[in-house]
Amino acid sequence: MSRQAQKLDSAAGDGAVGIGVLSLDLLGQVLHGLWEPRDRKACRLVSRAFERAEAAHRRALRVLRREPLPRLLRAFPALELLDLSACASLDDASLAAAVAGAGGGLAGLRSVCLARANGVGWRGLEALVAACPKLEAVDLSHCVSAGDREVAALAAAAGLRELRLDKCLAVTDMGLAKVVVGCPRLEKLSLKWCREISDIGIDLLAKKCPELRSLNISYLKVGNGSLRSISSLERLEELAMVCCSCIDDEGLELLSKGSDSLQSVDVSRCDHVTSEGLASLIDGRNFLQKLYAADCLHEIGQRFLSKLATLKETLTLLKLDGLEVSDSLLQAIGESCNKLVEIGLSKCSGVTDEGISSLVAQCSDLRTIDLTCCNLITNNALDSIADNCKMLECLRLESCSLINEKGLKRIATCCPNLKEIDLTDCGVDDAALEHLAKCSELRILKLGLCSSISDKGIAFISSKCGKLVELDLYRCNSITDDGLAALVNGCKRIKLLNLCYCNKITDTGLGHLGSLEELTNLELRCLFRITGIGISSVAIGCKSLIELDLKRCYSVDDAGLWALARYALNLRQLTISYCQVTGLGLCHLLSSLRCLQDIKMVHLSWVSIEGFELALRAACGRLKKLKMLCGLKTVLSPELLQMLQACGCRIRWVNKPLVYKD
Amino acid sequence: MEGRMTSLEAAMKASSSMASNMARNADPDQQTLRPNSVEQFYFPRPGQSLPGIPPFFGPPSSSLYLPNDNEAKFGNQFESNPSQNTDWDPQAIVSNLTFLEQKIKQVKDIVQSMNNRENQVAGGSSELAAKQHLITADLTSIIIQLISTAGSLLPSMKNPLLSSNPAVRQLGNTLGSPMGFGMNANQRPSVDSKTDIPDTGKTSDYDELMNSLNTAQDERDELIKCPNPCGGEGSEPTPMEDHDVKESDDGGEGENLPPGSYVVLQLEKEEILAPHTHFCLICGKGFKRDANLRMHMRGHGDEYKTSAALAKPTKDSGADHAPVTRYSCPFVGCKRNKEHKKFQPLKTILCVKNHYKRSHCDKSYTCSRCNTKKFSVIADLKTHEKHCGRDKWLCSCGTTFSRKDKLFGHVALFQGHTPALPMEDVKVSEASEQPQDSEPLNEMARSMVYSFPSSDGISNLDMKMADDVRGYFSPLNFDPCFGALDDFTRPGFDISENPFSFLPSGSCSYGQQNGDS
């Protein structure tokens, strides 16, 4: 709980009258200033005045369970953003009923997120759209069962501006046509992975939605004809067409004939696009700012480079992942685009120190440099980066095993803004961390596979980097409980922590982790020393825990599950494969955790078939993903499997023999 | 039409005079006339329609461009036909002449009855027209029989004559076939019948008839005109209107041959509409397939029985020298007519056939499923029937489409229209009652109609016309005259057969004419 909230808390404690005399508007503004949801919750719990203020002023709501949805929608009539993406077991009927029960309470709703809400169908959407006349943004992404009918229901929202349909697998041209006719004011549209959509649909889209600014047609089977249609969009700024293998240089040339509004183009993994096509595209676009060409180019032609030079003033992002580059090419890029802010050279072969230094010598604005797997570079490259790019924020050096603490020292000294650094598999040691600790802004630190890092190094980091949010210590197996004690001392804001295979860690270490209140994702794979006791302390302490991986934690037993069932109420994803749990623990866990949606439970040799059956029956309706052994497929009752499937749960059957471990 | 008619009549008169000349054993002037006519053949002058010499024999291209060769060929042909001398049968001639007498009497009766009826029935012009139509049809069939019988008289007469008199043989060569005689012999009665018909409104019918009888002459006329595609032969040069009918199948669309680089042929509509495309050069019997014609030719003599004669004629013989030929639609004012200022020629005869039927004929084939779509080309109907009833792409306005891109084009065009999803059909029909009501009715009608006509009319026509669509015209074949020699000598001559195959085209063009005027 932040200090701000504590102050408010004490004020409320001194005299509720004091708070009560303030007007709702004022209280609303106070609440508006509170960013952390848990702070607001604290205020709401201690004061009725705050509760009222929040009810009147709350704009955004994220619902995690289905049951309270109707009540919540009634309670917050001023909602503008509604996030139902994490709402467990939300189905068509309950959404329709909740929306109907809210009366006019949804009149102000502008944005609804229904990502991965697989159970929602067209009736619910129809009711929602009818109740929300101001609806502007809908996210239906990853509703894999959503089809034309669902999309057609959305078409009734005439004011819709933003729509995400990523991976709505059943949507065809017909559904798209309904939307584009119904929502002519669309500005952002993502059709990623809607594999049924063809050139015909895109053509109609281009004709009916002239306001379109951002369009994503990644992974579609569309061809150059679509680009011809798209080129007629006068206001298009962003166009993503990742992995459109039917698009080639001819299409890009057609696209270049369109208006000058285009700012960002993503042709990553388009197999048939070459640098010639990009050159002709650039030819028509003098305002291009972002160019994503990852894994699609094999060589860079001279024409492309000369065209690139015409973008000198505008181009800020260039991704050339997977390209075979030379020093002269990097130098040419540096000379052509000296306003670059981000460059991606991930997995580019031929990146050398000379190349990097000639590139960064020209591009002093660079903030993000991705050199993943450029394993030829040494400290010299880091030196030149440090000398030239004072604004550096993100540096990815995974698998650059020739670098060491000297280079990192230069980086840490010269780039005080560094927020993210990836040193996975770089073989760095505690000395390097000592230098990196100077970067007090560091948020993301990845040290996976650096097995020489010890508790000492962690202590350096925790002493300075209080803002750290994500720490990856995958297979840093020298780390012990003391390291974790040091870590939680300094880095209290950690949300993501990976401790897989750090097998010296015991329950004591987990006891320390319990003080990380904001921890959401914790991976503890293969920590065979930890038991239910350690899990209990994590469950009790880490109240925000959403994802927990306990695979191959062979000593974890029912006690751990009981603790999770009791305390980890926000837990959504859980892996307990190979754990020593019994049917009883599993039943209790699955019946208690209301938010649990995804559970992987392979090789639970102590759980009987009845145990699985009962546990799954208890959780049925909430689970969305399930991973189990294939052998269970035949022994579990068919009604149960049918029921799970009807509730939108996808079961992944692992085809392996059961492994006994005791 | 008028201009053409005059030239046609001139041609007829010329040939008939020649026939009479020949009858008087031809004076030597004929010999002097010939080179002149050949010259005209080559260099037709504007405004002059030539009383041409019919190149009745030989392939069309060679007859047009190589008249000397032609002559040689004609000579060869006859010289190689000495066997024909032997089938001179006085018995047959007598029976044929009797038949002719009978028929001429029939014609007289019919014309008289026409005259009587017209006096009786004053009002009811439509009824009158229908009756006239019937009578004309009768008349047509009889006259055709007359012609063919007369034609059949000739081969037996001709050969002794030819062999005895070289001058006549020359003439015979130029006039060519027995058909030439048949024509001329029969012109008199038909011209008489014209005078018998008092009503001026009938001239068009009469034209029809004459056209159908004299296509060979017309064709000759046309051929003489055609090498000059610029027009100016004196027939009306100004097109009346543009017929911008969609003719994607009609060919000639994509190519841009410069005018003058190709030869334009214009077939007459009777020829276009004739069901048969291959005609026996000796007896005039028509066939749908060239192979059948070759089989038939065996009956005309042993020289047609050789394997070379029976073999399929190779396509590329003389292809190197053959000029590029394009076709003109006989419908004046049509964009495909050579008079049109933006004339677009048709590539093949098949194109001409399809174009003429699609653009200038009644759509007489109705789809038996939907009962709404009509076609003039049977193949179009069949294509349609393949897809009819499968219009699964539906717009919110109720229009159905067989293809998705067509639906999307429609949706793109009209504001507010949107594709209808299959399940929505129910809702749409609930909202607006009309489609719902009409739907079952349509369904019922569809099913009823479907079973009925396919069993008789359409299927018969199908079989007949389907061959046409594929078959080729030879541009210089005879007009549809039926009744071969063989048929005649047979005692049980089937009268109904010949007019039957002739009538559909005749009646069709009749309706067309009325509709246009």
CSV table of N, CA and C in Angstrom, one decimal, chain B residues 41-42 44 60-61 64-65 222-230 255 257-266 321-328 338 343 345-348 352 475:
chain,number,residue,atom,x,y,z
B,41,PHE,N,-14.4,-8.6,-109.8
B,41,PHE,CA,-14.3,-9.5,-108.6
B,41,PHE,C,-13.2,-9.0,-107.7
B,42,TYR,N,-12.1,-8.7,-108.4
B,42,TYR,CA,-10.9,-8.3,-107.7
B,42,TYR,C,-11.0,-6.9,-107.2
B,44,PRO,N,-13.6,-4.3,-106.7
B,44,PRO,CA,-15.0,-3.8,-106.6
B,44,PRO,C,-15.0,-2.3,-106.4
B,60,PRO,N,-14.0,-21.3,-99.8
B,60,PRO,CA,-14.4,-19.9,-99.9
B,60,PRO,C,-13.2,-19.0,-100.2
B,61,SER,N,-12.1,-19.2,-99.5
B,61,SER,CA,-11.0,-18.3,-99.7
B,61,SER,C,-10.4,-18.3,-101.1
B,64,LEU,N,-12.5,-16.7,-103.6
B,64,LEU,CA,-12.5,-15.2,-103.6
B,64,LEU,C,-11.2,-14.6,-104.2
B,65,TYR,N,-10.1,-15.3,-104.0
B,65,TYR,CA,-8.9,-14.6,-104.3
B,65,TYR,C,-8.2,-15.2,-105.5
B,222,GLU,N,-22.3,-10.3,-101.2
B,222,GLU,CA,-21.6,-9.9,-100.0
B,222,GLU,C,-20.1,-10.0,-100.3
B,223,LEU,N,-19.7,-11.2,-100.8
B,223,LEU,CA,-18.3,-11.5,-100.9
B,223,LEU,C,-17.7,-10.5,-101.8
B,224,ILE,N,-18.4,-10.0,-102.8
B,224,ILE,CA,-17.9,-9.0,-103.7
B,224,ILE,C,-17.7,-7.7,-103.0
B,225,LYS,N,-18.6,-7.5,-102.1
B,225,LYS,CA,-18.5,-6.2,-101.4
B,225,LYS,C,-17.4,-6.2,-100.3
B,226,CYS,N,-17.3,-7.4,-99.8
B,226,CYS,CA,-16.5,-7.4,-98.5
B,226,CYS,C,-15.0,-7.0,-98.6
B,227,PRO,N,-14.3,-7.3,-99.6
B,227,PRO,CA,-12.9,-7.0,-99.5
B,227,PRO,C,-12.7,-5.5,-99.2
B,228,ASN,N,-13.6,-4.7,-99.4
B,228,ASN,CA,-13.5,-3.3,-99.0
B,228,ASN,C,-14.3,-3.0,-97.8
B,229,PRO,N,-13.6,-3.0,-96.6
B,229,PRO,CA,-14.3,-2.9,-95.4
B,229,PRO,C,-14.9,-1.5,-95.1
B,230,CYS,N,-14.4,-0.6,-95.9
B,230,CYS,CA,-14.8,0.8,-95.6
B,230,CYS,C,-16.3,1.1,-95.9
B,255,GLU,N,-8.3,-7.7,-79.7
B,255,GLU,CA,-7.4,-7.5,-80.7
B,255,GLU,C,-7.6,-6.1,-81.4
B,257,LEU,N,-6.7,-5.1,-84.8
B,257,LEU,CA,-6.2,-5.1,-86.1
B,257,LEU,C,-6.5,-3.8,-86.8
B,258,PRO,N,-5.5,-3.2,-87.5
B,258,PRO,CA,-5.8,-2.0,-88.2
B,258,PRO,C,-6.8,-2.3,-89.3
B,259,PRO,N,-7.7,-1.4,-89.6
B,259,PRO,CA,-8.7,-1.6,-90.6
B,259,PRO,C,-8.0,-1.8,-91.9
B,260,GLY,N,-8.4,-2.7,-92.7
B,260,GLY,CA,-7.8,-2.9,-94.0
B,260,GLY,C,-6.8,-4.1,-94.0
B,261,SER,N,-6.3,-4.4,-92.8
B,261,SER,CA,-5.3,-5.5,-92.7
B,261,SER,C,-6.0,-6.9,-92.7
B,262,TYR,N,-7.3,-6.9,-92.7
B,262,TYR,CA,-8.0,-8.1,-92.7
B,262,TYR,C,-9.2,-8.0,-93.7
B,263,VAL,N,-9.7,-9.1,-94.0
B,263,VAL,CA,-10.9,-9.2,-95.0
B,263,VAL,C,-12.1,-9.3,-94.1
B,264,VAL,N,-13.1,-8.6,-94.5
B,264,VAL,CA,-14.4,-8.7,-93.7
B,264,VAL,C,-15.4,-9.5,-94.5
B,265,LEU,N,-15.9,-10.5,-93.9
B,265,LEU,CA,-17.0,-11.2,-94.5
B,265,LEU,C,-18.3,-10.9,-93.7
B,266,GLN,N,-19.4,-10.9,-94.4
B,266,GLN,CA,-20.6,-10.7,-93.7
B,266,GLN,C,-21.6,-11.7,-94.2
B,321,HIS,N,-1.1,-18.7,-96.6
B,321,HIS,CA,-1.4,-17.6,-97.5
B,321,HIS,C,-2.8,-17.1,-97.2
B,322,ALA,N,-3.6,-17.8,-96.4
B,322,ALA,CA,-4.9,-17.3,-96.2
B,322,ALA,C,-4.9,-16.0,-95.5
B,323,PRO,N,-5.6,-15.0,-96.0
B,323,PRO,CA,-5.6,-13.7,-95.4
B,323,PRO,C,-6.4,-13.7,-94.1
B,324,VAL,N,-6.1,-12.8,-93.3
B,324,VAL,CA,-6.8,-12.7,-92.0
B,324,VAL,C,-8.2,-12.3,-92.3
B,325,THR,N,-9.1,-13.1,-91.8
B,325,THR,CA,-10.5,-12.9,-92.1
B,325,THR,C,-11.3,-12.6,-90.8
B,326,ARG,N,-12.1,-11.5,-90.9
B,326,ARG,CA,-12.9,-11.2,-89.8
B,326,ARG,C,-14.3,-11.1,-90.3
B,327,TYR,N,-15.3,-11.1,-89.4
B,327,TYR,CA,-16.7,-11.1,-89.8
B,327,TYR,C,-17.4,-9.9,-89.3
B,328,SER,N,-18.5,-9.7,-90.1
B,328,SER,CA,-19.3,-8.5,-89.8
B,328,SER,C,-20.7,-9.0,-89.5
B,338,LYS,N,-20.1,-3.8,-90.3
B,338,LYS,CA,-18.9,-3.1,-90.8
B,338,LYS,C,-19.2,-1.6,-91.2
B,343,PHE,N,-16.4,0.2,-85.9
B,343,PHE,CA,-16.6,-1.2,-86.2
B,343,PHE,C,-15.6,-2.1,-85.5
B,345,PRO,N,-14.7,-6.0,-85.6
B,345,PRO,CA,-15.1,-7.2,-86.3
B,345,PRO,C,-15.1,-8.4,-85.3
B,346,LEU,N,-15.8,-9.4,-85.8
B,346,LEU,CA,-15.9,-10.7,-85.0
B,346,LEU,C,-14.9,-11.6,-85.5
B,347,LYS,N,-14.4,-12.4,-84.6
B,347,LYS,CA,-13.2,-13.2,-85.0
B,347,LYS,C,-13.6,-14.5,-85.8
B,348,THR,N,-14.5,-15.2,-85.4
B,348,THR,CA,-14.9,-16.4,-86.1
B,348,THR,C,-16.4,-16.5,-86.4
B,352,VAL,N,-19.8,-14.9,-84.7
B,352,VAL,CA,-20.9,-14.3,-85.5
B,352,VAL,C,-22.2,-14.9,-85.0
B,475,PRO,N,-18.3,-20.3,-95.1
B,475,PRO,CA,-18.9,-19.0,-95.5
B,475,PRO,C,-19.6,-19.1,-96.9
